[in-house]
Amino acid sequence: MEPRIAQIYQGSVRNKLLLLGGMLLLLVISTLYAISRGAVEIPLIDLLGILFGQPADEMTAYIVYEVRLPRIVMAIVTGISLACAGAIMQALLRNPLADPFTLGVSSGAAFGAALAIVAGASVFGINLVLSGQWLIALNAFVFGCLAVLIVYGIARLKNSSTTVLLLAGVAIGQLFSAGVSSLKYFSDNEALKDLVVWLMGGFWGAKWQVLQMLLPLVLVSLAVLIKYAWDLNALGAGEEVARTLGVKVKRIRWVCLLVVTLMASTTIAFTGIIGFIGLVAPHISRMMIGTDYRFLLPCSCLAGALLLLLSDTAARMLLSPVEIPVGIITALFGAPFFIYLLVKKRRDYWA
C-alpha cells in the first residue's frame, strides 16, 4: 500500500512541475510577442537576432532594449510581487478575498507615494516622479508598513480575529484613500497631473535603474516566503493544528506580512495602483495546482506575471498609438471575478 501511495504522490508532484514548466514557457512566448508588438512592428526572426546579439538597426535595438524590454520586465516583476502578496495574505487570513488592498497596504503605499509626489512638486520645486523615485519608494514602503501595523494592532485588541483584521483593513484603506483625495484637491496643476496619472497605474516610468533594485528585492522576498511553504500549509489547517505541529504562528504572520508589504508597496511606488492581480492570480492557481504552497506560490507568481503582461500588451495595442492605463484593463476582468467570488462563495478552494 505504501509504495502505491508514494507512486501517486510522485505522479502528482511530476504533474505540478510540468504545469509550472508549461506556464513558464507560455510566459516566455508572451514576452516575445509583447516585445514584437507596438507602434513599430518587429518580426520575430529579427527580434530573436537582436536578443541573441546579432547586429541590428540602431533604432530597432533602442526600441527593444530601452523602451519595450524594461517595461515588460517591470510588468512581470510587478505581477509576481502582487500575486505572491495576495496568495500569502489569503493563507494568513484564511480568507479568499484577501489581497494587498484588503489590509490597506495599497492605500497606505499610495498615500505615501502621493505625498512624495505632491510635496516634491509643490514645496521643494523638483519633480520627484522623474528625479526622486527612491524617495517615492521609501515613502510608499513606510506608509504601507504603517497601514499593516495599525490594522494588525486593532485586530490584536480583539484577539487577532480575522474578521476584525479584514474590517480594520477596509477602514484604514478608506482613511488613506481620503488622504490621497485631499492631496489631489490641494495640489497644484503639475503635481495633480503627475498624481492622477500615477494613480491610474502603468509602466511608463519603467527603467533599468529601477529594475536593478526591484529584481533582487522581489527574488529575495520570494525565497523567504517559499522557505515558509510547509508552515503555511500547516496554517491552512487552522492555528491550533499549526501550533501542535510546532509552527510559530505569530512569528510566521509577522515575517510574512512584513515581507509581502515590502514587495507590494515598493512595486506600487513605481507603477501606481494596479488592482485585482493579487486576488485573481492566486485563485486561478489554486484551481489549477491545489493548495500546497510549495507549488501554489510559484504558480501564483507565474499567473500574476502572465495576467499583468497580457493586460499591459492589451493596454498598448487596443487603441494604438494611444495607451490605456493598465489599471483600467485589470479592473475590467478583476471586478467581475471578484463579484463571482462573492456570489459563489467557493469554500472548496481551501479544501
Short mmCIF file of C-alpha atoms in Angstrom, two decimals, residues 103-348:
data_model
loop_
_atom_site.label_atom_id
_atom_site.label_comp_id
_atom_site.label_asym_id
_atom_site.label_seq_id
_atom_site.Cartn_x
_atom_site.Cartn_y
_atom_site.Cartn_z
CA LEU A 103 -5.12 45.13 4.70
CA GLY A 104 -4.77 48.68 3.44
CA VAL A 105 -1.24 48.07 2.08
CA SER A 106 -2.02 49.50 -1.35
CA SER A 107 -3.90 52.51 0.03
CA GLY A 108 -1.13 53.26 2.53
CA ALA A 109 1.57 52.92 -0.12
CA ALA A 110 -0.48 55.07 -2.48
CA PHE A 111 -0.78 57.80 0.13
CA GLY A 112 2.96 57.70 0.84
CA ALA A 113 3.88 57.92 -2.82
CA ALA A 114 1.28 60.60 -3.47
CA LEU A 115 2.63 62.63 -0.55
CA ALA A 116 6.13 62.47 -2.04
CA ILE A 117 4.86 63.48 -5.50
CA VAL A 118 2.80 66.44 -4.28
CA ALA A 119 5.30 67.67 -1.68
CA GLY A 120 8.20 67.37 -4.09
CA ALA A 121 6.45 69.25 -6.87
CA SER A 122 4.83 71.98 -4.82
CA VAL A 123 7.16 72.51 -1.85
CA PHE A 124 10.69 71.70 -2.93
CA GLY A 125 10.27 72.74 -6.56
CA ILE A 126 11.54 69.46 -8.03
CA ASN A 127 9.68 66.78 -9.96
CA LEU A 128 10.07 63.66 -7.84
CA VAL A 129 8.38 61.47 -10.45
CA LEU A 130 11.45 61.91 -12.62
CA SER A 131 14.34 62.64 -10.26
CA GLY A 132 13.40 61.23 -6.87
CA GLN A 133 11.84 57.82 -7.44
CA TRP A 134 13.71 56.37 -4.48
CA LEU A 135 12.05 58.83 -2.12
CA ILE A 136 8.66 57.84 -3.53
CA ALA A 137 9.51 54.15 -2.97
CA LEU A 138 10.65 54.81 0.60
CA ASN A 139 7.51 56.80 1.38
CA ALA A 140 5.33 54.06 -0.11
CA PHE A 141 7.01 51.35 1.95
CA VAL A 142 6.84 53.36 5.21
CA PHE A 143 3.15 54.12 4.84
CA GLY A 144 2.38 50.59 3.61
CA CYS A 145 4.02 49.22 6.77
CA LEU A 146 2.20 51.81 8.87
CA ALA A 147 -1.13 50.64 7.45
CA VAL A 148 -0.34 47.00 8.28
CA LEU A 149 0.83 47.87 11.81
CA ILE A 150 -2.33 49.86 12.55
CA VAL A 151 -4.59 47.15 11.14
CA TYR A 152 -2.79 44.37 12.99
CA GLY A 153 -2.75 46.43 16.20
CA ILE A 154 -6.52 46.90 16.01
CA ALA A 155 -7.02 43.19 15.36
CA ARG A 156 -4.90 42.24 18.40
CA LEU A 157 -7.30 44.19 20.61
CA LYS A 158 -9.86 41.57 19.59
CA ASN A 159 -7.55 38.54 19.92
CA SER A 160 -6.34 38.78 16.31
CA SER A 161 -9.78 37.97 14.92
CA THR A 162 -9.68 37.51 11.14
CA THR A 163 -12.99 39.35 10.74
CA VAL A 164 -11.69 42.33 12.71
CA LEU A 165 -8.46 42.24 10.69
CA LEU A 166 -10.36 42.47 7.40
CA LEU A 167 -12.75 45.17 8.60
CA ALA A 168 -9.88 47.20 10.05
CA GLY A 169 -8.05 46.86 6.73
CA VAL A 170 -11.03 48.23 4.85
CA ALA A 171 -11.40 51.13 7.29
CA ILE A 172 -7.71 52.07 7.23
CA GLY A 173 -7.67 51.72 3.44
CA GLN A 174 -10.55 54.19 3.18
CA LEU A 175 -8.76 56.57 5.55
CA PHE A 176 -5.63 56.61 3.39
CA SER A 177 -7.76 56.92 0.25
CA ALA A 178 -9.32 60.02 1.77
CA GLY A 179 -5.79 61.34 2.33
CA VAL A 180 -4.96 60.77 -1.35
CA SER A 181 -8.16 62.59 -2.36
CA SER A 182 -7.17 65.52 -0.12
CA LEU A 183 -3.75 65.69 -1.76
CA LYS A 184 -5.40 65.76 -5.19
CA TYR A 185 -7.68 68.58 -4.04
CA PHE A 186 -4.93 70.79 -2.59
CA SER A 187 -2.11 70.10 -5.07
CA ASP A 188 -1.20 72.46 -7.88
CA ASN A 189 -1.83 71.63 -11.54
CA GLU A 190 1.51 70.00 -12.31
CA ALA A 191 1.51 67.84 -9.18
CA LEU A 192 -2.14 66.95 -9.79
CA LYS A 193 -1.32 65.76 -13.30
CA ASP A 194 1.55 63.56 -12.06
CA LEU A 195 -0.59 62.19 -9.24
CA VAL A 196 -3.63 61.38 -11.39
CA VAL A 197 -1.50 59.60 -14.00
CA TRP A 198 0.32 57.63 -11.28
CA LEU A 199 -2.93 56.58 -9.55
CA MET A 200 -4.28 55.04 -12.77
CA GLY A 201 -1.43 52.52 -12.79
CA GLY A 202 1.03 51.90 -15.60
CA PHE A 203 4.61 51.19 -16.59
CA TRP A 204 5.53 54.48 -18.25
CA GLY A 205 8.39 55.04 -15.83
CA ALA A 206 9.98 51.59 -16.24
CA LYS A 207 13.78 51.91 -16.33
CA TRP A 208 16.69 49.52 -15.88
CA GLN A 209 17.86 51.55 -12.86
CA VAL A 210 14.56 50.83 -11.09
CA LEU A 211 14.65 47.15 -12.04
CA GLN A 212 18.16 46.81 -10.61
CA MET A 213 16.61 47.48 -7.21
CA LEU A 214 13.27 45.71 -7.64
CA LEU A 215 14.52 42.42 -9.10
CA PRO A 216 16.82 41.45 -6.19
CA LEU A 217 14.25 42.64 -3.66
CA VAL A 218 11.42 40.57 -5.15
CA LEU A 219 13.60 37.47 -5.64
CA VAL A 220 14.94 37.54 -2.06
CA SER A 221 11.45 38.14 -0.67
CA LEU A 222 10.07 35.26 -2.73
CA ALA A 223 12.84 32.95 -1.48
CA VAL A 224 11.99 33.86 2.15
CA LEU A 225 8.29 33.15 1.58
CA ILE A 226 8.90 29.80 -0.15
CA LYS A 227 11.02 28.82 2.85
CA TYR A 228 7.84 29.05 4.94
CA ALA A 229 5.75 26.98 2.48
CA TRP A 230 5.39 24.00 4.86
CA ASP A 231 4.39 26.30 7.72
CA LEU A 232 1.76 27.95 5.50
CA ASN A 233 0.42 24.50 4.61
CA ALA A 234 0.09 23.71 8.32
CA LEU A 235 -1.54 27.07 8.97
CA GLY A 236 -4.16 26.17 6.37
CA ALA A 237 -5.48 23.51 8.76
CA GLY A 238 -6.03 26.14 11.47
CA GLU A 239 -3.89 27.92 14.04
CA GLU A 240 -4.37 25.29 16.75
CA VAL A 241 -3.29 22.48 14.43
CA ALA A 242 -0.31 24.53 13.26
CA ARG A 243 0.79 25.15 16.85
CA THR A 244 0.62 21.44 17.66
CA LEU A 245 2.90 20.83 14.67
CA GLY A 246 5.47 23.27 16.06
CA VAL A 247 4.67 26.24 13.86
CA LYS A 248 5.30 29.63 15.50
CA VAL A 249 2.12 31.22 14.20
CA LYS A 250 2.70 34.79 15.39
CA ARG A 251 6.25 34.86 14.08
CA ILE A 252 5.19 33.46 10.69
CA ARG A 253 2.39 36.00 10.43
CA TRP A 254 4.63 38.98 11.24
CA VAL A 255 7.50 37.92 8.99
CA CYS A 256 5.26 37.12 6.04
CA LEU A 257 3.20 40.30 6.43
CA LEU A 258 6.33 42.47 6.53
CA VAL A 259 7.86 40.73 3.51
CA VAL A 260 4.74 41.00 1.34
CA THR A 261 4.27 44.61 2.45
CA LEU A 262 7.82 45.35 1.29
CA MET A 263 7.20 43.63 -2.05
CA ALA A 264 3.81 45.16 -2.75
CA SER A 265 4.45 48.71 -1.54
CA THR A 266 7.78 49.05 -3.34
CA THR A 267 6.38 47.93 -6.68
CA ILE A 268 3.28 50.10 -6.20
CA ALA A 269 5.57 53.10 -5.70
CA PHE A 270 6.87 52.73 -9.26
CA THR A 271 3.74 51.52 -11.04
CA GLY A 272 0.82 53.19 -9.29
CA ILE A 273 -2.36 51.38 -8.27
CA ILE A 274 -2.90 48.14 -10.20
CA GLY A 275 -5.78 46.23 -8.70
CA PHE A 276 -7.08 42.65 -8.67
CA ILE A 277 -3.88 40.84 -9.71
CA GLY A 278 -3.30 39.83 -6.09
CA LEU A 279 -6.86 38.49 -5.93
CA VAL A 280 -7.31 36.78 -9.30
CA ALA A 281 -3.90 35.08 -9.81
CA PRO A 282 -3.89 33.03 -6.55
CA HIS A 283 -7.43 31.79 -7.19
CA ILE A 284 -6.67 30.70 -10.75
CA SER A 285 -3.53 28.96 -9.47
CA ARG A 286 -5.43 27.24 -6.67
CA MET A 287 -7.90 25.86 -9.20
CA MET A 288 -5.07 24.50 -11.36
CA ILE A 289 -2.47 23.26 -8.88
CA GLY A 290 -4.10 22.89 -5.46
CA THR A 291 -3.31 24.37 -2.07
CA ASP A 292 0.24 23.09 -1.44
CA TYR A 293 2.19 26.34 -1.07
CA ARG A 294 5.40 24.76 -2.36
CA PHE A 295 3.71 24.80 -5.77
CA LEU A 296 0.96 27.38 -5.25
CA LEU A 297 3.39 30.27 -4.66
CA PRO A 298 5.42 29.73 -7.88
CA CYS A 299 2.20 29.10 -9.81
CA SER A 300 0.61 32.30 -8.45
CA CYS A 301 3.73 34.28 -9.39
CA LEU A 302 3.68 32.92 -12.96
CA ALA A 303 -0.07 33.52 -13.26
CA GLY A 304 0.29 37.08 -11.97
CA ALA A 305 3.16 37.79 -14.35
CA LEU A 306 1.16 36.40 -17.30
CA LEU A 307 -2.01 38.30 -16.42
CA LEU A 308 -0.25 41.61 -15.98
CA LEU A 309 1.98 41.20 -19.05
CA LEU A 310 -1.01 40.35 -21.27
CA SER A 311 -3.00 43.22 -19.72
CA ASP A 312 -0.19 45.67 -20.43
CA THR A 313 0.15 44.39 -24.01
CA ALA A 314 -3.59 44.88 -24.49
CA ALA A 315 -3.33 48.37 -22.97
CA ARG A 316 -0.68 49.27 -25.56
CA MET A 317 -2.42 47.66 -28.54
CA LEU A 318 -6.18 48.25 -28.18
CA LEU A 319 -6.17 51.98 -29.08
CA SER A 320 -2.62 52.23 -30.51
CA PRO A 321 -0.87 54.66 -30.58
CA VAL A 322 -2.96 55.87 -27.60
CA GLU A 323 -2.12 53.91 -24.46
CA ILE A 324 -4.71 52.82 -21.89
CA PRO A 325 -3.58 52.73 -18.22
CA VAL A 326 -3.07 49.08 -17.33
CA GLY A 327 -5.01 49.55 -14.09
CA ILE A 328 -8.16 50.01 -16.18
CA ILE A 329 -7.57 46.72 -18.02
CA THR A 330 -7.01 44.73 -14.82
CA ALA A 331 -10.17 46.23 -13.31
CA LEU A 332 -12.21 45.14 -16.35
CA PHE A 333 -11.53 41.45 -15.72
CA GLY A 334 -10.81 41.66 -11.98
CA ALA A 335 -14.08 43.25 -10.87
CA PRO A 336 -16.31 40.56 -12.47
CA PHE A 337 -14.09 37.87 -10.95
CA PHE A 338 -14.43 39.48 -7.53
CA ILE A 339 -18.22 39.53 -7.91
CA TYR A 340 -18.10 35.88 -8.95
CA LEU A 341 -16.26 35.00 -5.74
CA LEU A 342 -18.78 36.91 -3.65
CA VAL A 343 -21.75 35.18 -5.33
CA LYS A 344 -20.38 31.64 -5.44
CA LYS A 345 -18.59 31.62 -2.05
CA ARG A 346 -16.43 28.73 -3.17
CA ARG A 347 -15.20 27.45 0.17
CA ASP A 348 -13.80 24.36 -1.61
#
